[in-house]
Amino acid sequence: MFKERAYEIPLLRHVLSVGGEATIGVSGVSMEPTLVAGDTIRVVKGDYKPGDILVFPYKYGELLVHRYVGKQSGRILCKGDNAFRLEDIEPEAVLGKVVSLVCENIQIDIPPLSEELITMSWEIGKLFRRNRYDVAKTSEEPLFTEFRDSLVQYSAFRGH
């Protein structure tokens, strides 16, 4: 999550809408191990599909960077790779998508996430709801363990 000043979101929206790109610093843990605090991400406007990492305004003038995991009733469902809750947003709210990151001064393109992992992420969000938003209980589910292990393998693109 990124706390931005009120004027920065409209400025970011404008820059991206005219074909520009923006770089944003990462804070928080919701996208670990794909993105970690201290990374810088490159954001562009474009067509969005499940698996993309989207940037959109969130509560109180913050930006949220979460993965697009599906669509329901015309709304985009997003979830952090290291989060449980599904966020549903209007497609118009999306500012852009993350295409690369800079880690230790090296630019790294973010590879696509497999359809299987996208589906697993969405299912974890639904499981979290069925578990009455109990993080501990959801963390013990075999689906979560398999997803987390697969994400660690996926994040090997970071070179660590």
PDB file of C-alpha atoms in Angstrom:
ATOM      1  CA  MET A   1       0.000   0.000   0.000  1.00  0.00           C
ATOM      2  CA  PHE A   2       1.210   3.472  -0.791  1.00  0.00           C
ATOM      3  CA  LYS A   3       0.074   6.632   0.988  1.00  0.00           C
ATOM      4  CA  GLU A   4      -0.104   9.453  -1.523  1.00  0.00           C
ATOM      5  CA  ARG A   5      -0.960  13.117  -1.140  1.00  0.00           C
ATOM      6  CA  ALA A   6      -4.423  13.973  -2.486  1.00  0.00           C
ATOM      7  CA  TYR A   7      -3.126  15.697  -5.645  1.00  0.00           C
ATOM      8  CA  GLU A   8      -0.836  12.829  -6.656  1.00  0.00           C
ATOM      9  CA  ILE A   9      -3.542  10.356  -7.704  1.00  0.00           C
ATOM     10  CA  PRO A  10      -5.102  12.712 -10.303  1.00  0.00           C
ATOM     11  CA  LEU A  11      -1.598  13.559 -11.545  1.00  0.00           C
ATOM     12  CA  LEU A  12      -0.712   9.867 -11.827  1.00  0.00           C
ATOM     13  CA  ARG A  13      -4.011   9.196 -13.634  1.00  0.00           C
ATOM     14  CA  HIS A  14      -3.248  11.994 -16.122  1.00  0.00           C
ATOM     15  CA  VAL A  15       0.343  10.940 -16.804  1.00  0.00           C
ATOM     16  CA  LEU A  16      -0.702   7.347 -17.445  1.00  0.00           C
ATOM     17  CA  SER A  17      -3.722   8.332 -19.565  1.00  0.00           C
ATOM     18  CA  VAL A  18      -1.568  10.256 -22.040  1.00  0.00           C
ATOM     19  CA  GLY A  19       0.686   7.289 -22.642  1.00  0.00           C
ATOM     20  CA  GLY A  20       3.263   8.011 -20.017  1.00  0.00           C
ATOM     21  CA  GLU A  21       4.648   5.782 -17.346  1.00  0.00           C
ATOM     22  CA  ALA A  22       5.315   6.297 -13.681  1.00  0.00           C
ATOM     23  CA  THR A  23       7.543   4.796 -11.051  1.00  0.00           C
ATOM     24  CA  ILE A  24       6.321   4.252  -7.510  1.00  0.00           C
ATOM     25  CA  GLY A  25       8.085   2.998  -4.412  1.00  0.00           C
ATOM     26  CA  VAL A  26       6.734  -0.136  -2.756  1.00  0.00           C
ATOM     27  CA  SER A  27       5.818  -0.324   0.918  1.00  0.00           C
ATOM     28  CA  GLY A  28       3.895  -2.965   2.813  1.00  0.00           C
ATOM     29  CA  VAL A  29       3.789  -6.746   2.589  1.00  0.00           C
ATOM     30  CA  SER A  30       0.573  -7.560   0.708  1.00  0.00           C
ATOM     31  CA  MET A  31       2.364  -8.441  -2.544  1.00  0.00           C
ATOM     32  CA  GLU A  32       5.272 -10.435  -1.083  1.00  0.00           C
ATOM     33  CA  PRO A  33       7.180 -12.341  -2.361  1.00  0.00           C
ATOM     34  CA  THR A  34       6.480 -10.823  -5.808  1.00  0.00           C
ATOM     35  CA  LEU A  35       6.994  -7.215  -4.705  1.00  0.00           C
ATOM     36  CA  VAL A  36       8.714  -6.242  -1.464  1.00  0.00           C
ATOM     37  CA  ALA A  37       9.158  -3.017   0.466  1.00  0.00           C
ATOM     38  CA  GLY A  38      11.953  -0.995  -1.096  1.00  0.00           C
ATOM     39  CA  ASP A  39      11.233  -2.098  -4.676  1.00  0.00           C
ATOM     40  CA  THR A  40      10.373   0.512  -7.259  1.00  0.00           C
ATOM     41  CA  ILE A  41       7.655  -0.452  -9.732  1.00  0.00           C
ATOM     42  CA  ARG A  42       7.073   0.839 -13.270  1.00  0.00           C
ATOM     43  CA  VAL A  43       3.404   1.444 -14.034  1.00  0.00           C
ATOM     44  CA  VAL A  44       1.791   1.906 -17.465  1.00  0.00           C
ATOM     45  CA  LYS A  45      -1.775   2.227 -18.765  1.00  0.00           C
ATOM     46  CA  GLY A  46      -3.061  -0.626 -20.902  1.00  0.00           C
ATOM     47  CA  ASP A  47      -5.443  -3.482 -21.333  1.00  0.00           C
ATOM     48  CA  TYR A  48      -5.837  -5.457 -18.155  1.00  0.00           C
ATOM     49  CA  LYS A  49      -6.264  -9.187 -17.787  1.00  0.00           C
ATOM     50  CA  PRO A  50      -6.260 -11.636 -14.896  1.00  0.00           C
ATOM     51  CA  GLY A  51      -2.760 -12.038 -13.536  1.00  0.00           C
ATOM     52  CA  ASP A  52      -1.784  -8.390 -14.085  1.00  0.00           C
ATOM     53  CA  ILE A  53      -0.729  -6.392 -11.039  1.00  0.00           C
ATOM     54  CA  LEU A  54      -2.966  -3.323 -10.942  1.00  0.00           C
ATOM     55  CA  VAL A  55      -2.597   0.057  -9.256  1.00  0.00           C
ATOM     56  CA  PHE A  56      -5.782   1.751  -8.035  1.00  0.00           C
ATOM     57  CA  PRO A  57      -6.922   4.290  -5.432  1.00  0.00           C
ATOM     58  CA  TYR A  58      -7.947   2.847  -2.116  1.00  0.00           C
ATOM     59  CA  LYS A  59      -9.307   4.228   1.140  1.00  0.00           C
ATOM     60  CA  TYR A  60      -8.200   7.626   2.367  1.00  0.00           C
ATOM     61  CA  GLY A  61      -6.142   8.609  -0.680  1.00  0.00           C
ATOM     62  CA  GLU A  62      -3.879   5.569  -0.681  1.00  0.00           C
ATOM     63  CA  LEU A  63      -2.848   3.517  -3.677  1.00  0.00           C
ATOM     64  CA  LEU A  64      -3.243  -0.215  -3.611  1.00  0.00           C
ATOM     65  CA  VAL A  65      -1.173  -2.557  -5.757  1.00  0.00           C
ATOM     66  CA  HIS A  66      -2.856  -5.951  -6.024  1.00  0.00           C
ATOM     67  CA  ARG A  67      -3.201  -8.699  -8.579  1.00  0.00           C
ATOM     68  CA  TYR A  68      -6.224  -8.953 -10.888  1.00  0.00           C
ATOM     69  CA  VAL A  69      -7.676 -12.405 -10.165  1.00  0.00           C
ATOM     70  CA  GLY A  70     -11.067 -12.274 -11.869  1.00  0.00           C
ATOM     71  CA  LYS A  71     -14.168 -10.356 -12.787  1.00  0.00           C
ATOM     72  CA  GLN A  72     -17.632 -10.568 -11.285  1.00  0.00           C
ATOM     73  CA  SER A  73     -20.743  -8.524 -12.084  1.00  0.00           C
ATOM     74  CA  GLY A  74     -18.637  -6.156 -14.189  1.00  0.00           C
ATOM     75  CA  ARG A  75     -16.220  -5.417 -11.353  1.00  0.00           C
ATOM     76  CA  ILE A  76     -12.557  -6.387 -11.209  1.00  0.00           C
ATOM     77  CA  LEU A  77     -11.527  -8.618  -8.310  1.00  0.00           C
ATOM     78  CA  CYS A  78      -8.016  -8.042  -6.982  1.00  0.00           C
ATOM     79  CA  LYS A  79      -6.025  -9.636  -4.183  1.00  0.00           C
ATOM     80  CA  GLY A  80      -2.528  -9.213  -2.852  1.00  0.00           C
ATOM     81  CA  ASP A  81      -0.276 -12.231  -3.362  1.00  0.00           C
ATOM     82  CA  ASN A  82       0.309 -12.228   0.408  1.00  0.00           C
ATOM     83  CA  ALA A  83      -3.205 -11.144   1.365  1.00  0.00           C
ATOM     84  CA  PHE A  84      -6.498 -12.912   1.909  1.00  0.00           C
ATOM     85  CA  ARG A  85      -9.247 -10.401   1.178  1.00  0.00           C
ATOM     86  CA  LEU A  86     -10.619  -9.870  -2.313  1.00  0.00           C
ATOM     87  CA  GLU A  87     -11.045  -6.224  -3.301  1.00  0.00           C
ATOM     88  CA  ASP A  88     -13.660  -5.473  -5.936  1.00  0.00           C
ATOM     89  CA  ILE A  89     -13.238  -2.300  -7.948  1.00  0.00           C
ATOM     90  CA  GLU A  90     -14.804  -0.580 -10.916  1.00  0.00           C
ATOM     91  CA  PRO A  91     -12.678  -1.034 -14.060  1.00  0.00           C
ATOM     92  CA  GLU A  92     -12.503   2.781 -14.396  1.00  0.00           C
ATOM     93  CA  ALA A  93     -10.731   3.002 -11.024  1.00  0.00           C
ATOM     94  CA  VAL A  94      -7.625   1.236 -12.350  1.00  0.00           C
ATOM     95  CA  LEU A  95      -4.794   3.691 -12.871  1.00  0.00           C
ATOM     96  CA  GLY A  96      -2.381   1.286 -14.543  1.00  0.00           C
ATOM     97  CA  LYS A  97      -0.570  -2.006 -14.341  1.00  0.00           C
ATOM     98  CA  VAL A  98       2.874  -2.911 -13.071  1.00  0.00           C
ATOM     99  CA  VAL A  99       5.193  -4.099 -15.851  1.00  0.00           C
ATOM    100  CA  SER A 100       8.544  -4.203 -14.120  1.00  0.00           C
ATOM    101  CA  LEU A 101      10.338  -3.551 -10.874  1.00  0.00           C
ATOM    102  CA  VAL A 102      13.724  -2.264  -9.873  1.00  0.00           C
ATOM    103  CA  CYS A 103      15.431  -4.299  -7.201  1.00  0.00           C
ATOM    104  CA  GLU A 104      19.028  -3.571  -6.176  1.00  0.00           C
ATOM    105  CA  ASN A 105      19.359  -1.224  -9.202  1.00  0.00           C
ATOM    106  CA  ILE A 106      18.342  -3.947 -11.678  1.00  0.00           C
ATOM    107  CA  GLN A 107      15.175  -3.596 -13.758  1.00  0.00           C
ATOM    108  CA  ILE A 108      13.249  -6.865 -13.891  1.00  0.00           C
ATOM    109  CA  ASP A 109      10.229  -7.553 -16.096  1.00  0.00           C
ATOM    110  CA  ILE A 110       7.453  -9.246 -14.156  1.00  0.00           C
ATOM    111  CA  PRO A 111       6.532 -12.550 -15.807  1.00  0.00           C
ATOM    112  CA  PRO A 112       2.915 -13.642 -16.211  1.00  0.00           C
ATOM    113  CA  LEU A 113       1.369 -15.656 -13.423  1.00  0.00           C
ATOM    114  CA  SER A 114      -0.054 -19.040 -14.427  1.00  0.00           C
ATOM    115  CA  GLU A 115      -3.808 -19.428 -14.779  1.00  0.00           C
ATOM    116  CA  GLU A 116      -3.667 -22.056 -12.060  1.00  0.00           C
ATOM    117  CA  LEU A 117      -2.118 -19.635  -9.536  1.00  0.00           C
ATOM    118  CA  ILE A 118      -4.563 -16.870 -10.499  1.00  0.00           C
ATOM    119  CA  THR A 119      -7.453 -19.248  -9.812  1.00  0.00           C
ATOM    120  CA  MET A 120      -5.884 -20.407  -6.541  1.00  0.00           C
ATOM    121  CA  SER A 121      -5.529 -16.807  -5.383  1.00  0.00           C
ATOM    122  CA  TRP A 122      -9.217 -16.114  -6.094  1.00  0.00           C
ATOM    123  CA  GLU A 123     -10.193 -19.335  -4.296  1.00  0.00           C
ATOM    124  CA  ILE A 124      -8.151 -18.279  -1.246  1.00  0.00           C
ATOM    125  CA  GLY A 125     -10.132 -15.038  -1.142  1.00  0.00           C
ATOM    126  CA  LYS A 126     -13.389 -16.998  -1.183  1.00  0.00           C
ATOM    127  CA  LEU A 127     -12.029 -19.438   1.413  1.00  0.00           C
ATOM    128  CA  PHE A 128     -11.090 -16.517   3.662  1.00  0.00           C
ATOM    129  CA  ARG A 129     -14.690 -15.305   3.504  1.00  0.00           C
ATOM    130  CA  ARG A 130     -16.052 -18.795   4.220  1.00  0.00           C
ATOM    131  CA  ASN A 131     -13.679 -18.951   7.213  1.00  0.00           C
ATOM    132  CA  ARG A 132     -15.293 -15.744   8.495  1.00  0.00           C
ATOM    133  CA  TYR A 133     -12.183 -13.672   7.758  1.00  0.00           C
ATOM    134  CA  ASP A 134     -10.022 -15.781  10.069  1.00  0.00           C
ATOM    135  CA  VAL A 135      -6.416 -15.362   8.866  1.00  0.00           C
ATOM    136  CA  ALA A 136      -5.019 -18.144  11.079  1.00  0.00           C
ATOM    137  CA  LYS A 137      -7.602 -20.679   9.958  1.00  0.00           C
ATOM    138  CA  THR A 138      -7.198 -19.763   6.269  1.00  0.00           C
ATOM    139  CA  SER A 139      -3.390 -19.925   6.590  1.00  0.00           C
ATOM    140  CA  GLU A 140      -3.675 -23.548   7.729  1.00  0.00           C
ATOM    141  CA  GLU A 141      -5.678 -24.602   4.669  1.00  0.00           C
ATOM    142  CA  PRO A 142      -3.784 -26.876   2.210  1.00  0.00           C
ATOM    143  CA  LEU A 143      -4.780 -24.594  -0.673  1.00  0.00           C
ATOM    144  CA  PHE A 144      -3.037 -21.639   0.971  1.00  0.00           C
ATOM    145  CA  THR A 145       0.112 -23.654   1.673  1.00  0.00           C
ATOM    146  CA  GLU A 146       0.270 -24.878  -1.929  1.00  0.00           C
ATOM    147  CA  PHE A 147      -0.312 -21.349  -3.252  1.00  0.00           C
ATOM    148  CA  ARG A 148       2.338 -19.824  -0.985  1.00  0.00           C
ATOM    149  CA  ASP A 149       4.931 -22.461  -1.981  1.00  0.00           C
ATOM    150  CA  SER A 150       4.136 -21.909  -5.667  1.00  0.00           C
ATOM    151  CA  LEU A 151       4.512 -18.138  -5.259  1.00  0.00           C
ATOM    152  CA  VAL A 152       7.951 -18.601  -3.754  1.00  0.00           C
ATOM    153  CA  GLN A 153       8.931 -20.565  -6.870  1.00  0.00           C
ATOM    154  CA  TYR A 154       7.327 -17.940  -9.140  1.00  0.00           C
ATOM    155  CA  SER A 155       9.202 -15.112  -7.426  1.00  0.00           C
ATOM    156  CA  ALA A 156      12.521 -16.685  -8.431  1.00  0.00           C
ATOM    157  CA  PHE A 157      12.388 -14.220 -11.361  1.00  0.00           C
ATOM    158  CA  ARG A 158      13.675 -11.684  -8.827  1.00  0.00           C
ATOM    159  CA  GLY A 159      17.036 -13.448  -8.938  1.00  0.00           C
ATOM    160  CA  HIS A 160      17.273 -14.160  -5.207  1.00  0.00           C
TER     161      HIS A 160
END
